[in-house]
Coordinates of C-alpha atoms in Angstrom, one line a residue:
X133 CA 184.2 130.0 26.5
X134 CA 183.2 126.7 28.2
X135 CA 185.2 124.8 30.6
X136 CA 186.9 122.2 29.8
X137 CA 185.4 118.7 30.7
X138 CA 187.3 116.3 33.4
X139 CA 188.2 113.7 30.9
X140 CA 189.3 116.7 28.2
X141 CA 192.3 117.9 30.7
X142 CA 192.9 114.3 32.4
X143 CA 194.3 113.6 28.6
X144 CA 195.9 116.8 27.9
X145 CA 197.2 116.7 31.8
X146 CA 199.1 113.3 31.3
X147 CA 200.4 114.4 28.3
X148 CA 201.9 117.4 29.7
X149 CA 203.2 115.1 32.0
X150 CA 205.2 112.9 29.7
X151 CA 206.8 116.0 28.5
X152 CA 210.9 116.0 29.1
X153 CA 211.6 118.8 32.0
X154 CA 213.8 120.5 29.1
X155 CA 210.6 121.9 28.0
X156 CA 209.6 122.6 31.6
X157 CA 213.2 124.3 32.1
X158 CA 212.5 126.6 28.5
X159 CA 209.5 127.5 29.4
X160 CA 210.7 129.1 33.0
X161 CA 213.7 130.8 30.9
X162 CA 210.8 132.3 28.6
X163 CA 209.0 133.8 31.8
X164 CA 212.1 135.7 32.8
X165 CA 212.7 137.0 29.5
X166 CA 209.8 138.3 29.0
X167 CA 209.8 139.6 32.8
X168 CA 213.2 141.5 31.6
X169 CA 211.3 142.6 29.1
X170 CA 208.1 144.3 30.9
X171 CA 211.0 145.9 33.1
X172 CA 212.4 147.0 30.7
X173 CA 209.4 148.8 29.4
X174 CA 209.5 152.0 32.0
X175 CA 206.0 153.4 33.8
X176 CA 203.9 152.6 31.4
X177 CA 204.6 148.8 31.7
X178 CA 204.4 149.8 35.7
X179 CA 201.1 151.6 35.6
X180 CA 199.5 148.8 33.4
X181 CA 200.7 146.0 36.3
X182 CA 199.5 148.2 39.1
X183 CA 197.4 145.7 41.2
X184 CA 193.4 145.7 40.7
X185 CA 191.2 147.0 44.1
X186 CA 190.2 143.6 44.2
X187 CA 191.6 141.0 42.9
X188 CA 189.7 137.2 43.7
X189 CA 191.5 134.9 45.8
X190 CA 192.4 131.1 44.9
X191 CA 193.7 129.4 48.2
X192 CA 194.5 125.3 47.2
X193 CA 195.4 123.5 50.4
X194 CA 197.0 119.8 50.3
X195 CA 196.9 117.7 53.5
X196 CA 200.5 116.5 54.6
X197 CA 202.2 117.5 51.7
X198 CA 206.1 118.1 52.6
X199 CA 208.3 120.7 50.9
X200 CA 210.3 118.6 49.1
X201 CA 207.7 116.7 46.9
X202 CA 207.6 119.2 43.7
X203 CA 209.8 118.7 40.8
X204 CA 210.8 122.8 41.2
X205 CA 211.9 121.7 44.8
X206 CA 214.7 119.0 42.9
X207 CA 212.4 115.8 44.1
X208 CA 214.3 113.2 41.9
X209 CA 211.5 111.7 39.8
X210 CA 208.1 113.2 40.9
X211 CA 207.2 115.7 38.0
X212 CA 204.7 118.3 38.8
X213 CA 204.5 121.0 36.1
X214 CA 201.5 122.8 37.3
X215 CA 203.3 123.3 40.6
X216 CA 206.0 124.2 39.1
X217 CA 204.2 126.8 36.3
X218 CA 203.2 128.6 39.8
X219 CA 206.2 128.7 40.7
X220 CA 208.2 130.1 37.4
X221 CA 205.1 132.6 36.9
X222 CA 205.1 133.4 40.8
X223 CA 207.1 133.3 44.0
X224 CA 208.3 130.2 45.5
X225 CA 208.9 130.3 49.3
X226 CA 211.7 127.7 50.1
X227 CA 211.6 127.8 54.1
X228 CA 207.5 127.8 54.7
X229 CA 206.9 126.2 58.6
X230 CA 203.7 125.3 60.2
X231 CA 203.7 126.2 63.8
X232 CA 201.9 122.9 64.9
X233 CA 201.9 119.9 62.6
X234 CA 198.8 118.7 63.1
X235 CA 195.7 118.9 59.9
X236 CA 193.2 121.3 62.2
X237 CA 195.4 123.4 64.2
X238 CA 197.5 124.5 61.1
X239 CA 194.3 124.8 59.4
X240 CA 192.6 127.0 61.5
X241 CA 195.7 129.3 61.7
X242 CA 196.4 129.7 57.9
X243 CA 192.6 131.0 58.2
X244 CA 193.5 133.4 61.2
X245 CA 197.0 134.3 61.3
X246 CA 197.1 133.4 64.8
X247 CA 198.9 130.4 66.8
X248 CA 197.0 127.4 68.0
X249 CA 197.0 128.7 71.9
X250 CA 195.3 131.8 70.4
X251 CA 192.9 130.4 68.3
X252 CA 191.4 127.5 70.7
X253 CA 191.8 124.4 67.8
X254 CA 194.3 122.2 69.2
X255 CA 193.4 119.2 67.9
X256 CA 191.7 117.4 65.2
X257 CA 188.2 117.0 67.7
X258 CA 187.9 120.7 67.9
X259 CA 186.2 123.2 65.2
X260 CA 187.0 126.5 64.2
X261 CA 185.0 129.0 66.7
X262 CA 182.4 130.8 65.1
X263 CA 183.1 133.6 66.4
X264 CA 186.5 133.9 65.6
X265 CA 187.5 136.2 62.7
X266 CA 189.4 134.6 59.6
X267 CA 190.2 135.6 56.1
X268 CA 187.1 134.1 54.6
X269 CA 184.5 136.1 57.0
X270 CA 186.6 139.5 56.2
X271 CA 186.8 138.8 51.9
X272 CA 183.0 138.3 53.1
X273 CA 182.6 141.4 54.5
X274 CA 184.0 143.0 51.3
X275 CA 181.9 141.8 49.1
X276 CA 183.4 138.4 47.7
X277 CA 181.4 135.8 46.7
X278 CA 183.5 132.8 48.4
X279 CA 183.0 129.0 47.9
X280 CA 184.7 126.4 50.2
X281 CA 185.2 122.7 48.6
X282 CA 186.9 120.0 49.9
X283 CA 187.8 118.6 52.8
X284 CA 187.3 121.4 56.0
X285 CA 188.3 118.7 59.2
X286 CA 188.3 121.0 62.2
X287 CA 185.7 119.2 64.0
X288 CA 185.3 115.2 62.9
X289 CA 180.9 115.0 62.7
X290 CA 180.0 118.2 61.7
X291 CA 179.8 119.1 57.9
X292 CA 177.7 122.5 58.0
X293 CA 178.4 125.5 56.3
X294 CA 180.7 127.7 58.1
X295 CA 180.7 131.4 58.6
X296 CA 182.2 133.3 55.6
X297 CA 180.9 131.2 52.6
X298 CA 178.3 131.5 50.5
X299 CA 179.0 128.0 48.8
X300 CA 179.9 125.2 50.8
X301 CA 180.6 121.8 49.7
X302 CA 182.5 119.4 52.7
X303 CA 182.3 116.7 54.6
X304 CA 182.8 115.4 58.0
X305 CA 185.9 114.4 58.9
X306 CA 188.7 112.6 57.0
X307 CA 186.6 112.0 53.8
X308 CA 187.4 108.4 51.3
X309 CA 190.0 108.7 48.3
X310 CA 186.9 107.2 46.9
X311 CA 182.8 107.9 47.1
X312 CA 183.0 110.0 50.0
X313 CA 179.6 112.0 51.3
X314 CA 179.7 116.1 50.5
X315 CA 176.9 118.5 52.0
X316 CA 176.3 120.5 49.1
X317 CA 174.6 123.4 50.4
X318 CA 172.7 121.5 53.3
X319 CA 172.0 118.7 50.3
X320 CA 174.1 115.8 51.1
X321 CA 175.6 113.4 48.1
X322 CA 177.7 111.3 47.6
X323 CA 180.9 111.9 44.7
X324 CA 181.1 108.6 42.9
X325 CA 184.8 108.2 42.0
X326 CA 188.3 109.3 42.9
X327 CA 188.4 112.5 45.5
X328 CA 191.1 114.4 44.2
X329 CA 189.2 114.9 40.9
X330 CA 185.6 114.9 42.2
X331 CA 186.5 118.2 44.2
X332 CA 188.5 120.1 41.2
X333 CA 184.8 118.8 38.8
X334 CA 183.1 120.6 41.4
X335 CA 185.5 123.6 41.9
X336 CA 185.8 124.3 38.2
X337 CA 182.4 124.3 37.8
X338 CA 181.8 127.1 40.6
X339 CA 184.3 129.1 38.4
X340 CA 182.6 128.7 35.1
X341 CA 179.0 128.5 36.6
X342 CA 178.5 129.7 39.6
X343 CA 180.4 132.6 40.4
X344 CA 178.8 136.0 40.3
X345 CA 180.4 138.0 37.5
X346 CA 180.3 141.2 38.6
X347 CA 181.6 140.4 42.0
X348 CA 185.2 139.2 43.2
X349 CA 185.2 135.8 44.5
X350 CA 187.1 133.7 46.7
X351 CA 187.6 129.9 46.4
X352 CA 189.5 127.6 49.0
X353 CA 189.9 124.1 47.8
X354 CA 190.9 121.8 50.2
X355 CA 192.6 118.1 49.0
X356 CA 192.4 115.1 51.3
X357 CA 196.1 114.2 49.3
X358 CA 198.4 113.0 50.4
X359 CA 197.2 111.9 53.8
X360 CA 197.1 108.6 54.3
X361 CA 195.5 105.9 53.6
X362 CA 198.0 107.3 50.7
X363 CA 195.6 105.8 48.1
X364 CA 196.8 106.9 43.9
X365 CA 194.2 107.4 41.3
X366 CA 193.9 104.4 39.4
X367 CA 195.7 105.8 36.1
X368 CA 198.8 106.5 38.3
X369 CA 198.6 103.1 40.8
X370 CA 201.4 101.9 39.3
X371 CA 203.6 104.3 38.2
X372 CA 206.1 104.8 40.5
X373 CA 206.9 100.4 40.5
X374 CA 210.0 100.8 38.8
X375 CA 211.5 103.5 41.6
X376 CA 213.9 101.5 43.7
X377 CA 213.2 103.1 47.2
X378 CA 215.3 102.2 50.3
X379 CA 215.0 103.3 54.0
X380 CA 216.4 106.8 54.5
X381 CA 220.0 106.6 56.2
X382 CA 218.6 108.2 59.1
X383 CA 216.3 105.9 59.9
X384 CA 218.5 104.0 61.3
X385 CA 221.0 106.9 63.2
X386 CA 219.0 107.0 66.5
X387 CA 221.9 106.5 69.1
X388 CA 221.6 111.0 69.9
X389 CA 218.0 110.3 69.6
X390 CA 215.3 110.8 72.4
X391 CA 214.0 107.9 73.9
X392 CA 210.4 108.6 72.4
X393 CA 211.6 108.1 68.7
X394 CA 213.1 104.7 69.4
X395 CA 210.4 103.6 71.5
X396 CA 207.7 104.6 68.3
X397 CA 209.7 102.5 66.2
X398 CA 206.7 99.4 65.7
X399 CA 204.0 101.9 66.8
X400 CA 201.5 103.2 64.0
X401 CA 204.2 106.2 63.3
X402 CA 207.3 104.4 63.3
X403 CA 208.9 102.7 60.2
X404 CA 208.9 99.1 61.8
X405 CA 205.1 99.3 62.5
X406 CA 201.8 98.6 60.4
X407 CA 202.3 101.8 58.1
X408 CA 199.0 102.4 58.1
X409 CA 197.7 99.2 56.8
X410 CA 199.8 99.2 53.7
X411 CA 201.5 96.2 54.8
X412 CA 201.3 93.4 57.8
X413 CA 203.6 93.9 61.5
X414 CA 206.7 93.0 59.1
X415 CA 210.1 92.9 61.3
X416 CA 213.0 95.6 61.0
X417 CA 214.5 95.2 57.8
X418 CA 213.8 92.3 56.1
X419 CA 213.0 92.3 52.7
X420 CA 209.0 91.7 52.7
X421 CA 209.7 95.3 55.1
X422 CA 212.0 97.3 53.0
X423 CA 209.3 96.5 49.6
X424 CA 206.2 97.5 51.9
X425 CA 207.9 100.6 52.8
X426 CA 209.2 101.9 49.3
X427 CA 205.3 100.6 48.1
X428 CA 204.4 103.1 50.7
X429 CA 206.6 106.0 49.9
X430 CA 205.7 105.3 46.2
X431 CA 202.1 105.4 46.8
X432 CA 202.2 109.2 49.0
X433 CA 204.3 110.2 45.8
X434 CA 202.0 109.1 43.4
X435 CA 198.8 111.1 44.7
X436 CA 200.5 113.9 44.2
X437 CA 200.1 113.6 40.4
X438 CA 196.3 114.1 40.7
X439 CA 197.1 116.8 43.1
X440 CA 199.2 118.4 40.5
X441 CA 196.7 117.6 37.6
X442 CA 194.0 119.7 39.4
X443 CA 195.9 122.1 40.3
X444 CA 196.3 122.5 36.2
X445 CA 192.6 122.4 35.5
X446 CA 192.0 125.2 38.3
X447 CA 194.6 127.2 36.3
X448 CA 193.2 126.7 32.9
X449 CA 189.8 127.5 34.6
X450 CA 190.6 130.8 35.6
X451 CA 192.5 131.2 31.9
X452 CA 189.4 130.6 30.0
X453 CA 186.5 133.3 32.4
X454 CA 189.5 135.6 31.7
X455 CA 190.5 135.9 35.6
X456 CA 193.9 134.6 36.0
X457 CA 196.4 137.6 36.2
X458 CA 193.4 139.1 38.4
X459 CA 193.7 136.3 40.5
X460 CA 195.5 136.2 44.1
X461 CA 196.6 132.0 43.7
X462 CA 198.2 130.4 46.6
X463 CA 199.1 127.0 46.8
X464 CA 200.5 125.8 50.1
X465 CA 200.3 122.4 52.3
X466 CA 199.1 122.2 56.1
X467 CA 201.8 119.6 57.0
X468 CA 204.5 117.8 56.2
X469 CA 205.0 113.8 56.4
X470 CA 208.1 111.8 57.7
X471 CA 209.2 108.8 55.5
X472 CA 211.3 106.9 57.7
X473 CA 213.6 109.9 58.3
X474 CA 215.2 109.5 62.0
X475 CA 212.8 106.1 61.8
X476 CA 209.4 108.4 62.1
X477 CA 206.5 108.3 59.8
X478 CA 203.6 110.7 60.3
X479 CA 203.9 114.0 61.4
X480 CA 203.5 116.3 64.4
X481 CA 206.9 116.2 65.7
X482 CA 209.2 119.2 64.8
X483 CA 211.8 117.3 62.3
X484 CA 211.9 119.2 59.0
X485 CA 209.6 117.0 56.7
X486 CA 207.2 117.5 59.3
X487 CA 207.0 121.0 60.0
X488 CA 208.2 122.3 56.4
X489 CA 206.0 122.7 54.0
X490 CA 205.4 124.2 49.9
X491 CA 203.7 128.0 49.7
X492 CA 203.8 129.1 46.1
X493 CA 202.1 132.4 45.0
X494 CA 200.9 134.0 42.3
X495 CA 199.8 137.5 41.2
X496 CA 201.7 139.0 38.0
X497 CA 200.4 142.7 38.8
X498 CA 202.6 142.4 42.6
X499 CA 204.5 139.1 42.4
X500 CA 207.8 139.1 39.5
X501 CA 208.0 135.8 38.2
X502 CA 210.6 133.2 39.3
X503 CA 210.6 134.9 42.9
X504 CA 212.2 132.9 45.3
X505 CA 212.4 133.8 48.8
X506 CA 214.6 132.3 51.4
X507 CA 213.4 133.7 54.6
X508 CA 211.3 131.7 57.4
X509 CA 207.5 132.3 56.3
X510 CA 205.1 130.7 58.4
X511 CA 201.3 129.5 58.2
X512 CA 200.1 132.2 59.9
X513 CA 201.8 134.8 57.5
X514 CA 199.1 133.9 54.7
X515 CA 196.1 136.0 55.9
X516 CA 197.6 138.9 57.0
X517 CA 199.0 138.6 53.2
X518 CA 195.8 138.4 51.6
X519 CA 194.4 141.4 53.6
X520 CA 197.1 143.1 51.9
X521 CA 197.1 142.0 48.3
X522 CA 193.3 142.6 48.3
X523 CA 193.1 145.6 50.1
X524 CA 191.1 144.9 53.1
X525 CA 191.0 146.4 56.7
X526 CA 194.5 144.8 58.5
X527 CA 194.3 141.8 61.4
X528 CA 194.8 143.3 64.4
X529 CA 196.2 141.6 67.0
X530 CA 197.7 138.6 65.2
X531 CA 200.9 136.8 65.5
X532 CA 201.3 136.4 61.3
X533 CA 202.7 139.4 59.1
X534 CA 202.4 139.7 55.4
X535 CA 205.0 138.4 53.5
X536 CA 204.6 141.4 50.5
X537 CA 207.6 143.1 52.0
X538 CA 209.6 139.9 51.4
X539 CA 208.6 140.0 47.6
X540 CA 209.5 143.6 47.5
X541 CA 212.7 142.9 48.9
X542 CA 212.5 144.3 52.4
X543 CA 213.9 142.0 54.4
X544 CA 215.9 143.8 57.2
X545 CA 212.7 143.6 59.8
X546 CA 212.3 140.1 58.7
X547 CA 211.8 137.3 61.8
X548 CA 214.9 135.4 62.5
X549 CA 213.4 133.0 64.9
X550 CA 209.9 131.6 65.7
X551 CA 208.8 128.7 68.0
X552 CA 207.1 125.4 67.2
X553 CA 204.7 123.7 69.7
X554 CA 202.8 120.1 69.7
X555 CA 200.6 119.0 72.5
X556 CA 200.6 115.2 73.5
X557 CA 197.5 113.4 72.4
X558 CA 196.5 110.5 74.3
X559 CA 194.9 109.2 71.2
X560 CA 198.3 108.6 70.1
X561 CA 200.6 108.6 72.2
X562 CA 203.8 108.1 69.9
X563 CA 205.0 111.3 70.3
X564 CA 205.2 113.8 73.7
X565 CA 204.7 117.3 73.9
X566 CA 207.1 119.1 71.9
X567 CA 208.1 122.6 72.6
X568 CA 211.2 123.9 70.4
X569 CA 212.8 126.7 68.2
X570 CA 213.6 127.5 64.8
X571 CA 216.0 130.4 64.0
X572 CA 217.7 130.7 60.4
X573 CA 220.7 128.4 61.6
X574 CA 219.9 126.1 64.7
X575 CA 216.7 124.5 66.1
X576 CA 216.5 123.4 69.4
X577 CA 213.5 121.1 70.9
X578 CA 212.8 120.1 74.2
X579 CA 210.3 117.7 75.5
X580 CA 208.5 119.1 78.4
X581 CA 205.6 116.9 80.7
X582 CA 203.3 119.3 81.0
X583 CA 203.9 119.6 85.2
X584 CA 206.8 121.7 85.8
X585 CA 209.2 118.8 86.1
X586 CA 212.2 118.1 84.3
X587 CA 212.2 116.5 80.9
X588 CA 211.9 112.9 80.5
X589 CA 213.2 112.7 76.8
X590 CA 217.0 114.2 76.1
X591 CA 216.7 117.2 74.0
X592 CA 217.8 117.9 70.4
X593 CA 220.1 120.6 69.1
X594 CA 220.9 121.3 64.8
X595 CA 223.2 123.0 63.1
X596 CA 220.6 123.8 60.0
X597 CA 223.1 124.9 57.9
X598 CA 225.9 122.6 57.9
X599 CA 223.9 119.5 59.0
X600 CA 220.1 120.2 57.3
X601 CA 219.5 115.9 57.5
X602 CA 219.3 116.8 61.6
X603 CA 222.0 113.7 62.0
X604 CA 223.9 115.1 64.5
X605 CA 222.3 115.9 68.1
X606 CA 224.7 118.6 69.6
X607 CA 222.6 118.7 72.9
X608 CA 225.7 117.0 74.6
X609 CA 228.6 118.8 72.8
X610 CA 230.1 121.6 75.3
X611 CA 230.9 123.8 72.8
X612 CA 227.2 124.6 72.5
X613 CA 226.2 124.9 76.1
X614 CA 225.9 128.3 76.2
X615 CA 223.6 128.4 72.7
X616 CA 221.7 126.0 74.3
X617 CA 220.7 128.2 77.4
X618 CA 220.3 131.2 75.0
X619 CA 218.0 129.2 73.0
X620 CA 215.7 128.1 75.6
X621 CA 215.7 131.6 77.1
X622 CA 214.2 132.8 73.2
X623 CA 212.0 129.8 72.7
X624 CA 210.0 131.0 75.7
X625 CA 210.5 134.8 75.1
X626 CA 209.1 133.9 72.0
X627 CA 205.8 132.1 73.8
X628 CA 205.5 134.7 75.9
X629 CA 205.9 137.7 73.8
X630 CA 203.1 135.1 71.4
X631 CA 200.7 135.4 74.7
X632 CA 201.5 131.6 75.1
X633 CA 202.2 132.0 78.5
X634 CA 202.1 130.1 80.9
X635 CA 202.0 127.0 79.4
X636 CA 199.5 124.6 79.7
X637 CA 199.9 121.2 78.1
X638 CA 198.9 117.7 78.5
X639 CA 200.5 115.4 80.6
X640 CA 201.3 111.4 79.2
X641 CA 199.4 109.7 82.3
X642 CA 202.5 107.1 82.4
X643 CA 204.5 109.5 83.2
X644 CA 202.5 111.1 85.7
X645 CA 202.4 107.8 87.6
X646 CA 206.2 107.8 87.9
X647 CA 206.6 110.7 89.1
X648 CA 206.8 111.7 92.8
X649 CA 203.8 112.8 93.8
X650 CA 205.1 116.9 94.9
X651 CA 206.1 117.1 91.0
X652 CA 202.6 116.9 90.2
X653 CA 200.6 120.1 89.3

């Protein structure tokens, strides 16, 4: 059967759309019936579901998508039923962290399964090391044809192929929401129209074209949405004008704050500042302000509907060459985004839109549907998982662990804790080196130089659970003294046990000029 043309499921994508999340709701509650059902039906059901050798691998990656922004995550009017099909049919992990909120160092260790310090890219100037080993070059190994579309950005000029695809289509750097330049193949071009759906045109046609049929395949597509400039598709510019959008009430609760978030207030990642050039230097909170920054929020939101909208024609894709139950799909984001909570846009520091981000997977043969798992799944947990959905030869030596034992219900030797770490850039200097931990009830961050001295910004304790908005800093409460020093003793077992030790880390040249000159090192 042929594929589907663009305009063919833009229409029957924005009608789905318009449809009432009652039908999105009965739908779910048909999946779990007739997953009580195949239970029901004893080994022979069992036997029929056992997992394929080799089953192709679908890996969609959005760029600074947060957690919350999918109707299955309760988002109050953004509507994404394709995200939310994977979901109901799949597994849906509610607590998945990056370890370092930044576009190429989370990329580079969804590919590897390692941390940042291990794997070299610690910023967005550096690439992926060729020689480094990643789920692509193993899948290769095996025997999968694998493609690679979309936007790569580990390294900002280069735009060859890398190691581990046979089919390459990319670009340097950030790529344009419109006519950006792809190197197809060593044949550069450039995609006339909007990017989102250029990329998913030239994914879908891989599928239905130029895969190899008697081969498994891999495909990683990789969106520039929602990074900023947050720029909608055309049909859905406008969508969101009616949504009355105010400043979060945290943006404005900095008085158990660092320093460094107050002081980032009017820079490029604070709320009072130029927002990316979606509106002029307006002050604080006056009206012109608060309309710029909802037209901002709205704007993020609203690329997520062509986001969502691909992610449909990938699925009907794989429904019409007959792959889609033998098809590994994952759908996860690199980053998050704050907007305007504790006054921050952007990313890279450790708040929880920045560091928290969706993973939804989906594999009927291993994966029941309407999975949902609750325990702390990180970045580098995805190839360690693939290696063992598909069979292949284990990672050694990584920091990531597959997260099949979690779908199978084995949680006992589940992580509790893991550590976060940011490096200052000088580039933009709105944000210091962060070093912090997560465990399933507190995080604690701390803001070291880099040189051994003390702290310049006050750190930040959480109580996750009965305070998830992070309002209340208990660094200075007595009562948690004594969690404090236990916490900082874990975050930096955690590093060292990682290999992350010592620690080497930028130092903010202001700061280095104030300080005596023995503290320097």
């Amino acid at each position: 059967m042929p594929c589907r043309t663009s305009a063919d499921h833009g229409n029957h994508f924005r009608r789905l759309r318009r449809a009432s999340r009652p039908i999105q709701t009965a739908f779910v509650a048909a999946l779990a019936t007739a997953a009580s059902l195949a239970a029901a039906g004893g080994g022979a059901v069992a036997e029929e579901n056992a997992a394929p050798h080799r089953p192709n691998v679908v890996f969609i990656l959005t760029d600074d998508q947060r957690w919350d922004h999918m109707s299955c995550e309760g988002h109050p009017f953004l509507e994404t039923p394709h995200m939310d099909r994977v979901a109901g049919e799949g597994a849906r992990f509610t607590h998945h962290y990056v370890t370092h909120s930044l576009c190429s160092p989370s990329r580079a260790s969804f590919l590897s399964g390692l941390y940042p310090h291990a794997h070299g890219v610690l910023n967005n100037f550096t690439e992926y090391p060729e020689e480094l080993d990643s789920f692509p070059v193993r899948l290769h190994e095996m025997g999968y044809h694998t493609a690679y579309v979309g936007k790569w950005h580990m390294g900002e000029d280069n735009d060859e192929r890398r190691p581990g695809f046979d089919y390459w289509v990319s670009h340097r750097g950030q790529g344009q929401y419109y006519d950006t330049e792809f190197n197809f193949n060593g044949e550069r071009k450039v995609l006339e129209g909007y990017y989102t759906t250029r990329v998913t045109d030239v994914a879908v046609e891989w599928l239905c074209e130029h895969r190899e049929a008697d081969r498994p395949f891999l495909l990683i597509l990789g969106h520039k949405a929602p990074h900023t400039p947050f720029t909608p598709e055309e049909q859905y510019r406008t969508v969101y004008d009616h949504i009355d959008i105010p400043y979060p009430e945290t943006a404005f609760q900095l008085d158990d704050k660092p320093q460094w978030i107050t002081e980032r207030l009017t820079t490029w990642h604070g709320i009072y500042g130029p927002l990316f050039t979606f509106r002029p230097d307006f002050p604080d909170t006056s009206p012109e302000g608060v309309e710029a920054f909802a037209d901002f929020v709205r704007a993020y939101t609203a690329t997520l509907l062509s986001v969502d909208d691909s992610l449909g024609r990938l699925y009907a894709a794989l429904e019409e060459i007959g792959e889609l139950d033998n098809t590994l799909l994952i759908f996860a984001g690199d980053n998050g985004m704050l907007l305007g909570e504790h006054g921050m846009t952007d990313k890279r520091a450790m708040q929880e839109p920045s560091i928290r981000t969706p993973l939804l997977v989906r594999y009927p043969p291993l994966i029941p549907a309407e999975s949902v798992i609750d325990k702390m799944v990180l970045n580098i947990d995805v190839a360690p998982t693939i290696m063992e959905v598909v069979g292949g030869r284990p990672f050694e030596d990584i920091h990531g662990r597959s997260v099949m034992p979690l779908i199978r219900g084995e949680t006992d030797d589940w992580r509790t804790a893991w550590y976060y770490v940011y490096n200052y850039e000088r580039q933009f200097p709105y944000t210091p080196n962060v070093r912090g931990i997560r465990t399933e009830r507190y995080k604690y961050m701390h803001y070291p130089h880099g040189d051994g001295s003390p702290d310049r910004h006050m750190p930040e304790l959480y109580d996750m659970v009965e305070d998830p908005g992070e309002t209340r800093n208990l660094v200075h409460d007595q009562e948690y003294a004594e969690l404090i020093e236990e916490l900082h003793e874990e975050l930096y077992r955690l590093m060292d046990e990682a290999g992350a030790l010592p620690d080497e880390m930028p130092i903010d040249e202001g700061i280095k000029q104030e300080l005596p000159a023995a503290a320097i090192r």
